[in-house]
GROMACS .gro file of C-alpha atoms in nm:
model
  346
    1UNK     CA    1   2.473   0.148  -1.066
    2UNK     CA    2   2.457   0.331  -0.738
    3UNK     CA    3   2.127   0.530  -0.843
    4UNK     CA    4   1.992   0.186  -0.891
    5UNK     CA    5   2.094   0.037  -0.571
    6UNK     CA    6   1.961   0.365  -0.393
    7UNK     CA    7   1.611   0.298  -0.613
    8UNK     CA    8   1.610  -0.106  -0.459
    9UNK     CA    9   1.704   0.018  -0.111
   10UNK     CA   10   1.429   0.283  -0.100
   11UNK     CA   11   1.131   0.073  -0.259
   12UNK     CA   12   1.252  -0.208   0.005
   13UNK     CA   13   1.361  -0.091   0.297
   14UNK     CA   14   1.211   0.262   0.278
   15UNK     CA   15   0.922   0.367   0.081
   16UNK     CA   16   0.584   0.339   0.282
   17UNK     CA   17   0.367   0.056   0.092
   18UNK     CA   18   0.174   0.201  -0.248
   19UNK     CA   19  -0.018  -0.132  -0.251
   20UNK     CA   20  -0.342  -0.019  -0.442
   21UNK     CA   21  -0.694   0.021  -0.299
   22UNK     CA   22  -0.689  -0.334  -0.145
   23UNK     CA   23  -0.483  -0.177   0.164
   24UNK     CA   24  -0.716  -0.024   0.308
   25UNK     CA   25  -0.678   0.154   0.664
   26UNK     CA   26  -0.887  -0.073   0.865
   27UNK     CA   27  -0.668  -0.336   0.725
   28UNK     CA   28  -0.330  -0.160   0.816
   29UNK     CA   29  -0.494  -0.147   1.195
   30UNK     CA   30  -0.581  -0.501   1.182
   31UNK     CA   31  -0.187  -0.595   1.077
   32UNK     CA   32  -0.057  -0.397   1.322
   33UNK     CA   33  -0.234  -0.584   1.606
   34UNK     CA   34  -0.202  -0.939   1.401
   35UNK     CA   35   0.174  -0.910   1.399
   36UNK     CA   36   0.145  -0.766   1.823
   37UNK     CA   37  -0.068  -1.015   1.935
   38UNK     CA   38   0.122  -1.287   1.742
   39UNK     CA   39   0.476  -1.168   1.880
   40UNK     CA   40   0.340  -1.216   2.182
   41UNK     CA   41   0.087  -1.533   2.196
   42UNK     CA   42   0.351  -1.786   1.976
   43UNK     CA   43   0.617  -1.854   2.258
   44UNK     CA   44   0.349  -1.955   2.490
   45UNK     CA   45   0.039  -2.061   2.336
   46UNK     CA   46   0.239  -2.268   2.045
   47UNK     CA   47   0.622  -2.315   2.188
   48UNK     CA   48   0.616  -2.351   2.509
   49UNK     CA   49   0.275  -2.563   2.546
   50UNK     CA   50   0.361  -2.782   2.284
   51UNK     CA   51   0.721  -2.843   2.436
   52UNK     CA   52   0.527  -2.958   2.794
   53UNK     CA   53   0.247  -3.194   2.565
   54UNK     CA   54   0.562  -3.324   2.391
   55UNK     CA   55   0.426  -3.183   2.059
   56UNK     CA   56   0.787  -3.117   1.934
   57UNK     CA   57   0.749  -3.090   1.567
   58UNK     CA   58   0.446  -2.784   1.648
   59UNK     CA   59   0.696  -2.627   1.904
   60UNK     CA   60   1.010  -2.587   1.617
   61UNK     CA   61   0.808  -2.476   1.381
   62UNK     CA   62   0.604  -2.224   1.539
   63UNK     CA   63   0.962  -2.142   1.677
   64UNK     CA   64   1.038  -2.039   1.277
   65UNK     CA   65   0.657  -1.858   1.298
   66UNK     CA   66   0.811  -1.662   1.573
   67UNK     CA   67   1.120  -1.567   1.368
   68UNK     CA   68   0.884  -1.481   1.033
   69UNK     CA   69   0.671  -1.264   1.285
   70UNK     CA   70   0.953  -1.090   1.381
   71UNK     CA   71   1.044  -1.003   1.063
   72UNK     CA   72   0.721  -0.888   0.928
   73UNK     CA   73   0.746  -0.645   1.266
   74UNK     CA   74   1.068  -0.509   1.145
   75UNK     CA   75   0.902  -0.445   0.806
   76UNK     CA   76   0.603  -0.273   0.962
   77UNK     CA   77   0.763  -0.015   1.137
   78UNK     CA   78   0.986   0.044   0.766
   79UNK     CA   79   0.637   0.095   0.648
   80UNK     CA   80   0.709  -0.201   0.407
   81UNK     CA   81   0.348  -0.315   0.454
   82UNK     CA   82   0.386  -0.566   0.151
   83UNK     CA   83   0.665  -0.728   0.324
   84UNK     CA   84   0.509  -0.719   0.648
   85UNK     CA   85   0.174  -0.872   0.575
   86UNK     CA   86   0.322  -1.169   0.371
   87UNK     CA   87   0.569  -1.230   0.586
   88UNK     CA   88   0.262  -1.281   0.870
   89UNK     CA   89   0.075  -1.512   0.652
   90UNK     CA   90   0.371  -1.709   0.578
   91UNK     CA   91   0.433  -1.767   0.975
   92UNK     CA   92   0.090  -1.848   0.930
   93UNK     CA   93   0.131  -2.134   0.727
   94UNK     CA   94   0.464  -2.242   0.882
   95UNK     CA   95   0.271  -2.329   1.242
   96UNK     CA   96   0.008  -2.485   1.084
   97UNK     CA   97   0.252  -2.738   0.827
   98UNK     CA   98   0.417  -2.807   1.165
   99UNK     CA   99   0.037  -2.950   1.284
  100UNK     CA  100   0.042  -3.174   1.005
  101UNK     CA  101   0.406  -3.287   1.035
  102UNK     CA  102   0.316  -3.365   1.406
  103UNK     CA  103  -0.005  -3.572   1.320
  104UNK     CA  104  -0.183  -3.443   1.590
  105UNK     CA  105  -0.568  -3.450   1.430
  106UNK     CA  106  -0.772  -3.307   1.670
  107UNK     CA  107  -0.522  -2.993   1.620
  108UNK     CA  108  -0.619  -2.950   1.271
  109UNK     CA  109  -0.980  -2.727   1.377
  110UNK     CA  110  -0.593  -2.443   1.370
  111UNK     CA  111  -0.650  -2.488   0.983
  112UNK     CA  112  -0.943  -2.270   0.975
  113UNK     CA  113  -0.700  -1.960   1.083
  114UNK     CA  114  -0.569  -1.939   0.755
  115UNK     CA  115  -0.858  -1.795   0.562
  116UNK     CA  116  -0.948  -1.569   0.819
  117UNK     CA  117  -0.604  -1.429   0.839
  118UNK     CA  118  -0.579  -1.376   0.472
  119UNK     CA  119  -0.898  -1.253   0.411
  120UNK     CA  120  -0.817  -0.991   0.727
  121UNK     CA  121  -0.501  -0.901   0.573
  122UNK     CA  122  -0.546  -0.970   0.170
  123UNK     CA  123  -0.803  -0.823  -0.070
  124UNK     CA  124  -1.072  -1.084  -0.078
  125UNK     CA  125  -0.979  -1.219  -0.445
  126UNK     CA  126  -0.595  -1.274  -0.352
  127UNK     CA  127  -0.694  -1.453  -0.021
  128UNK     CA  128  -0.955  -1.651  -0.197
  129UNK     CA  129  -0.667  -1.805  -0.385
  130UNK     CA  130  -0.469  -1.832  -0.104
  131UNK     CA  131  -0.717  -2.016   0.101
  132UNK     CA  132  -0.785  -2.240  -0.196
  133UNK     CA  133  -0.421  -2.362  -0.247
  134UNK     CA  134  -0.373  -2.418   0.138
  135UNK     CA  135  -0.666  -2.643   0.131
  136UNK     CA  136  -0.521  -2.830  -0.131
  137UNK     CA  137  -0.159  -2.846   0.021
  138UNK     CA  138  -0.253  -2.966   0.360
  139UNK     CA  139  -0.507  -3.249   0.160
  140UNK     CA  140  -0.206  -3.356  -0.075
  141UNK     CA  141   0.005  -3.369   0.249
  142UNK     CA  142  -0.197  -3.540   0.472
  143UNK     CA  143  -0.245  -3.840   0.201
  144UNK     CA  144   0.123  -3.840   0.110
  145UNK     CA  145   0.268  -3.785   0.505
  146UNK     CA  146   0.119  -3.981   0.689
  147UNK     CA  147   0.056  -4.344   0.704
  148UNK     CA  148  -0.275  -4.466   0.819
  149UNK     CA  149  -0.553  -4.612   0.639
  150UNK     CA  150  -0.649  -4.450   0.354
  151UNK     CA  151  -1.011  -4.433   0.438
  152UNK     CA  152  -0.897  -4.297   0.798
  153UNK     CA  153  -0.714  -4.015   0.590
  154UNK     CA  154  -1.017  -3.954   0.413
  155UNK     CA  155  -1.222  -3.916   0.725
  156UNK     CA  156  -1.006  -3.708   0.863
  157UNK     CA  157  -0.990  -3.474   0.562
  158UNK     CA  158  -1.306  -3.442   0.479
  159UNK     CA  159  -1.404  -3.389   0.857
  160UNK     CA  160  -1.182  -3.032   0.827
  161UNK     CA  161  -1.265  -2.954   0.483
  162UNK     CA  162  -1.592  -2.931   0.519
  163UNK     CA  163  -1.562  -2.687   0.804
  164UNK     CA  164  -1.271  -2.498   0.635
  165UNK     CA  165  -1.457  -2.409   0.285
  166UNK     CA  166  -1.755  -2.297   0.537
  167UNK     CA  167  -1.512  -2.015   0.667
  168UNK     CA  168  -1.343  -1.974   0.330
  169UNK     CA  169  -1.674  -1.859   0.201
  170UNK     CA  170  -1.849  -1.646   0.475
  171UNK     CA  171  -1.482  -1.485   0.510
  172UNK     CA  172  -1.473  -1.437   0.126
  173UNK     CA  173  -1.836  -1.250   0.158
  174UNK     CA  174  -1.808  -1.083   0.490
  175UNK     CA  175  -1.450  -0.918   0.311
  176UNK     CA  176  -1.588  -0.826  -0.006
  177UNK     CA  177  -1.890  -0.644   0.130
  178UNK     CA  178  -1.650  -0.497   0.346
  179UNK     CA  179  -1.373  -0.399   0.095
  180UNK     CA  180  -1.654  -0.196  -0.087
  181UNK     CA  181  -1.788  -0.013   0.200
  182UNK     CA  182  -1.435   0.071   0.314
  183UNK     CA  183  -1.321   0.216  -0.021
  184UNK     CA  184  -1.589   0.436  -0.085
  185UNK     CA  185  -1.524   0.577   0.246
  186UNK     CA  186  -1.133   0.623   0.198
  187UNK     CA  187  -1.187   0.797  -0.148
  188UNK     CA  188  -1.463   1.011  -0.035
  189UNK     CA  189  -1.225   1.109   0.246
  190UNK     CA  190  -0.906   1.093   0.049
  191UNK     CA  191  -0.983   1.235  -0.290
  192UNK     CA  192  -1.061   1.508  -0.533
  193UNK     CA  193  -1.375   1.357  -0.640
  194UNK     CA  194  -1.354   1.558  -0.985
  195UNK     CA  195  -0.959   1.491  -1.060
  196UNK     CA  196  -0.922   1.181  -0.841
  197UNK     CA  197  -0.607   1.345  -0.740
  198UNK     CA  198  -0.541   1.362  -0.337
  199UNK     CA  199  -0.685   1.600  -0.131
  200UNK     CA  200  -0.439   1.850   0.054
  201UNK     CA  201  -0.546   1.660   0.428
  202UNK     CA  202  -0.431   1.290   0.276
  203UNK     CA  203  -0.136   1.474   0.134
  204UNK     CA  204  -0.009   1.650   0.459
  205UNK     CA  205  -0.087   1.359   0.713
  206UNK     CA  206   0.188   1.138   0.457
  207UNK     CA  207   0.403   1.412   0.391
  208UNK     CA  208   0.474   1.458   0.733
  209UNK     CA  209   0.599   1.082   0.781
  210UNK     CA  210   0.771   1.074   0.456
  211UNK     CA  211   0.947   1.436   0.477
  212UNK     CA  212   1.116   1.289   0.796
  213UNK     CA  213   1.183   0.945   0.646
  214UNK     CA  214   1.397   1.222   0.423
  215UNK     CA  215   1.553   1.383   0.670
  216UNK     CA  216   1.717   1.087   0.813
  217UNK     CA  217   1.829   0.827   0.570
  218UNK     CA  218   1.963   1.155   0.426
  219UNK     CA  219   1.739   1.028   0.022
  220UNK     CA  220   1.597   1.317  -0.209
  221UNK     CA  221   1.233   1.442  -0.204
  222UNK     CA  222   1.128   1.708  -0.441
  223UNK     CA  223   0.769   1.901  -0.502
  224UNK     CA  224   0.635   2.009  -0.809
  225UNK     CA  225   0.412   2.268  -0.763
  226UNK     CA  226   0.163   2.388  -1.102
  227UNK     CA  227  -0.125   2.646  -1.166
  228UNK     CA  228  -0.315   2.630  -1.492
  229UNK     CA  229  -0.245   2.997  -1.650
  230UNK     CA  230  -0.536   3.218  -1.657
  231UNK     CA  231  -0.780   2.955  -1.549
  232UNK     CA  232  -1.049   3.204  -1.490
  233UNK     CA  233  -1.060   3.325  -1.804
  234UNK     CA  234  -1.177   2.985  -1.883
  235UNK     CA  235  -1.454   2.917  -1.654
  236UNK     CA  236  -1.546   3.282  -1.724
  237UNK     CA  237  -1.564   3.244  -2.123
  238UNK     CA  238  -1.667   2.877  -2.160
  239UNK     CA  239  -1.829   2.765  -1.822
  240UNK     CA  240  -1.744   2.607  -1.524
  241UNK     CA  241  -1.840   2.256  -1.693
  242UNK     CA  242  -1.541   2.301  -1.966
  243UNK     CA  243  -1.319   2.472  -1.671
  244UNK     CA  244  -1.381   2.097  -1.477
  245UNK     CA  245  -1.328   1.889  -1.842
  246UNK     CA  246  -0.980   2.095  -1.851
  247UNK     CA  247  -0.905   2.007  -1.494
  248UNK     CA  248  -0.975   1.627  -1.571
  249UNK     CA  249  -0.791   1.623  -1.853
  250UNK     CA  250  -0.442   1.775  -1.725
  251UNK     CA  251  -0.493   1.545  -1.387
  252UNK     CA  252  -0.495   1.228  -1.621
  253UNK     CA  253  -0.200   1.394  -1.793
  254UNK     CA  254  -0.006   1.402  -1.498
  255UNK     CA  255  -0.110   1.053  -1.372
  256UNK     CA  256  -0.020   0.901  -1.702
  257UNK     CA  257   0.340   1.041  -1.650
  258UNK     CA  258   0.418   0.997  -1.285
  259UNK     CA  259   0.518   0.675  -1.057
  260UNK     CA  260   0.298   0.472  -0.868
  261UNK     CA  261   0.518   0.584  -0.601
  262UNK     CA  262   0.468   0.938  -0.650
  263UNK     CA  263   0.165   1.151  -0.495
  264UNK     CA  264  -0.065   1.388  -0.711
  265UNK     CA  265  -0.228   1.615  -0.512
  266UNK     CA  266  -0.495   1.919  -0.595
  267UNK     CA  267  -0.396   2.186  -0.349
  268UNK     CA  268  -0.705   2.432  -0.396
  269UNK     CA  269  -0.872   2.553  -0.747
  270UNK     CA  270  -0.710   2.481  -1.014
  271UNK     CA  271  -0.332   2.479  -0.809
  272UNK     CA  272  -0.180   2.158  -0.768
  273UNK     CA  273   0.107   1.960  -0.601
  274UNK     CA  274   0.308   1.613  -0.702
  275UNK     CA  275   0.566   1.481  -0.433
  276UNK     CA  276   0.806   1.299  -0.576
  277UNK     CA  277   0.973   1.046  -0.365
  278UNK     CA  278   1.357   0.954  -0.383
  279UNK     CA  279   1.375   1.214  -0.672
  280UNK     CA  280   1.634   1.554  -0.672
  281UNK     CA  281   1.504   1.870  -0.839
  282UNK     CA  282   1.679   1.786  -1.162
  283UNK     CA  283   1.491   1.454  -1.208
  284UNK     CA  284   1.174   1.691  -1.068
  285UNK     CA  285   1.234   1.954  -1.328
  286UNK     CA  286   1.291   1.678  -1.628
  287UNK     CA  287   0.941   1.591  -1.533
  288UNK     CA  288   0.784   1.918  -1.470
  289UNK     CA  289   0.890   2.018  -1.817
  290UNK     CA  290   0.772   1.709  -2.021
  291UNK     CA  291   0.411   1.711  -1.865
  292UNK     CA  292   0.428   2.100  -1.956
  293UNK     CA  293   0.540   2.020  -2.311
  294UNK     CA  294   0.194   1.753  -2.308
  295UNK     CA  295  -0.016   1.977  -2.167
  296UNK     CA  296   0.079   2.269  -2.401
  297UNK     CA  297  -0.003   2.060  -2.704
  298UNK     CA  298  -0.284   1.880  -2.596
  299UNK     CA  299  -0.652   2.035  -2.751
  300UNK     CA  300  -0.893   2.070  -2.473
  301UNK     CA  301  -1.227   2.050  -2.694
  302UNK     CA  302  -1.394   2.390  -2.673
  303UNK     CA  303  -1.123   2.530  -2.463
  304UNK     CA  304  -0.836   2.471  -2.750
  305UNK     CA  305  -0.480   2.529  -2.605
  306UNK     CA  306  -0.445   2.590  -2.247
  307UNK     CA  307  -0.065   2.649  -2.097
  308UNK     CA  308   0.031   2.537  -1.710
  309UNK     CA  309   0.332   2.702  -1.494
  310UNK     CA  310   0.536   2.498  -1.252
  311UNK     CA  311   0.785   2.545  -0.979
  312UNK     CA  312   1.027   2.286  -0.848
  313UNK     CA  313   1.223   2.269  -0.551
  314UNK     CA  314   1.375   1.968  -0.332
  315UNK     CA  315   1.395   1.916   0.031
  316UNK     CA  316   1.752   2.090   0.177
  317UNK     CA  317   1.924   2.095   0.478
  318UNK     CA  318   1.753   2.306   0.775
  319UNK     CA  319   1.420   2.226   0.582
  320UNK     CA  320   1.066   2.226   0.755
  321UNK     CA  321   0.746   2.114   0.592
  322UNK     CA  322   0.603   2.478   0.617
  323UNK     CA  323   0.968   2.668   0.442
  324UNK     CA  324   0.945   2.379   0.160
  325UNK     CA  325   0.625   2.473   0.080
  326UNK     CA  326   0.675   2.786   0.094
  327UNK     CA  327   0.939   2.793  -0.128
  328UNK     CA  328   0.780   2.594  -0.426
  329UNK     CA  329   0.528   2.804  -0.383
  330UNK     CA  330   0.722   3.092  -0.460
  331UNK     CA  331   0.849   2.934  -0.755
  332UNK     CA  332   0.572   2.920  -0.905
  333UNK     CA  333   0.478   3.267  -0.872
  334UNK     CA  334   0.812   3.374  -1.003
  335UNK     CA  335   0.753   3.084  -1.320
  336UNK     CA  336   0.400   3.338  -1.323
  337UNK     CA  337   0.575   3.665  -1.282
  338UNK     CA  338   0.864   3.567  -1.590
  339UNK     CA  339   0.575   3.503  -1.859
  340UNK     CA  340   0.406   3.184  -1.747
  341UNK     CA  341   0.401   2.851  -1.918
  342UNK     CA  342   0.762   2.723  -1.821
  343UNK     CA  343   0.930   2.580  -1.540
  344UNK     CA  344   1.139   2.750  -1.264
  345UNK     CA  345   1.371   2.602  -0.994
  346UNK     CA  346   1.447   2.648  -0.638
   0.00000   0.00000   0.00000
């Protein structure tokens, strides 16, 4: 029970965001500045000038915006960027439902910040759908709220639609053309191109942040450190083409056993690393040993058997990022020294 409750607490509270390749880093910049510029704009621009024009509905709930913005900020400096982001797009929503309430029409041009927010902040397919059910909420609510005319209703309605799916759709273009570009950019900068494991730059630039994470809401880190045993031999007897079908091979290996969470890194040649968040050495060596046991009797085509050492360790007190790798390093020389293909602690 308490290993679970220290699993919620860290993949809430504490774990930076392993959203996928939709959060990007130009869209973790534009967040940042979203949730900034919001803190700072809602008291006056939509509280306090609404309070003077009388507006009161638009000033209490942009109040609650305030409060949601406030919480995303919290979440953002966790590094909870899934929090973060949907709590901003729900403030979002909140000032804009309190435009409606207030029946002020010639606010309603505010509805077209909703699809550019979530197509800033959201891949382009979720904020598609996002856009789409807004439209339809503030069309069922105008019609059911209000009570004019129902062919003023419609005027007004279709007057804002109109101009809202024409931002829905060049956002929705404008963001996937842009999603694309900025992808093959991250992975080219990011990645081992041949293992699609991360390269040792992306790994120390988020180790760094995560290793002190570590250090002071006192939760266990671990590294797994493994070199494929006599890996020359192979590229020198079958090629460097089978040496780079071997390396694919053990990398999907590894992804197919390890957490999303977890980080799977090639360190140089055919020596790799995988950081294991919120994980002690014992749950590190577990693993280490059953992706040795896989990789041992796995047939690599031409190649036939090949055998992998590993070295564990875990992040202890007095630690720095250089003596941790140092000392998994190590590890694995000893696990080299004692015979190869088996696991040694540290």
């Amino acid at each position: 029970m308490k290993h679970n409750l220290r699993d919620f607490q860290y993949a809430i509270f504490i774990n930076p965001s392993k959203e996928g390749d939709d959060f990007t880093p130009f869209r973790l910049v534009v967040l940042k500045y979203t949730i900034l510029v919001a803190l700072f704009s809602i008291p006056f621009v939509a509280v306090l000038r609404n309070l003077f024009l009388g507006q009161i509905n638009i000033a209490i709930f942009s109040t609650v915006a305030e409060l949601l913005i406030f919480v995303s900020y919290i979440f953002f400096k966790l590094r909870n960027y899934a929090f973060a982001r949907a709590f901003v797009i729900t403030g979002v929503f909140t000032i804009l439902v309190g435009i409606l309430v207030q029946d002020v029409h010639y606010n309603y041009m505010w509805f077209v910040l909703f699809p550019t927010v979530s197509f800033i902040l959201f891949s382009s397919y979720i904020a598609l759908w996002a856009s789409i059910i807004f439209g339809m909420a503030i069309t069922f609510i105008e019609f059911m709220l209000h009570g004019r005319p129902f062919w003023l209703k419609f005027y007004y309605v279709q007057e804002v639609l109109i101009f809202y799916c024409f931002m829905v759709l060049v956002n929705y273009f404008y963001s996937k053309n842009l999603e694309e570009h900025e992808l093959v950019l991250q992975k080219l900068a990011t990645k081992d191109m041949l293992t699609g494991a991360y390269n040792r730059w992306k790994f120390l630039e988020d180790f760094k942040s995560e290793f002190e994470r570590a250090r002071r809401y006192k939760y266990p880190i671990s590294l797994v450190m493994f070199d494929i045993d006599h890996f020359k031999k192979v590229n020198d007897t079958y090629g460097h083409d089978a040496g780079d079908r071997v390396l694919e091979k053990i990398a999907k290996i590894v992804r197919d056993n390890i957490r999303k969470v977890d980080m799977f890194v090639r360190w140089g040649g055919e020596e790799f690393i995988i950081f294991l968040s919120n994980t002690d050495k014992k749950g590190a060596t577990v693993l280490a040993e059953k992706i040795r046991k896989k990789i041992e009797n796995t047939v690599f085509d031409e190649v036939g058997k090949v055998t992998v050492s590993f070295g564990v360790t875990e992040l202890k007190e007095g630690d720095t990022i250089d003596n941790l790798l140092k000392r998994v390093d190590e590890v694995l020389y000893r696990a080299k020294r004692l015979g190869r293909n088996r696991v040694e602690v540290a």
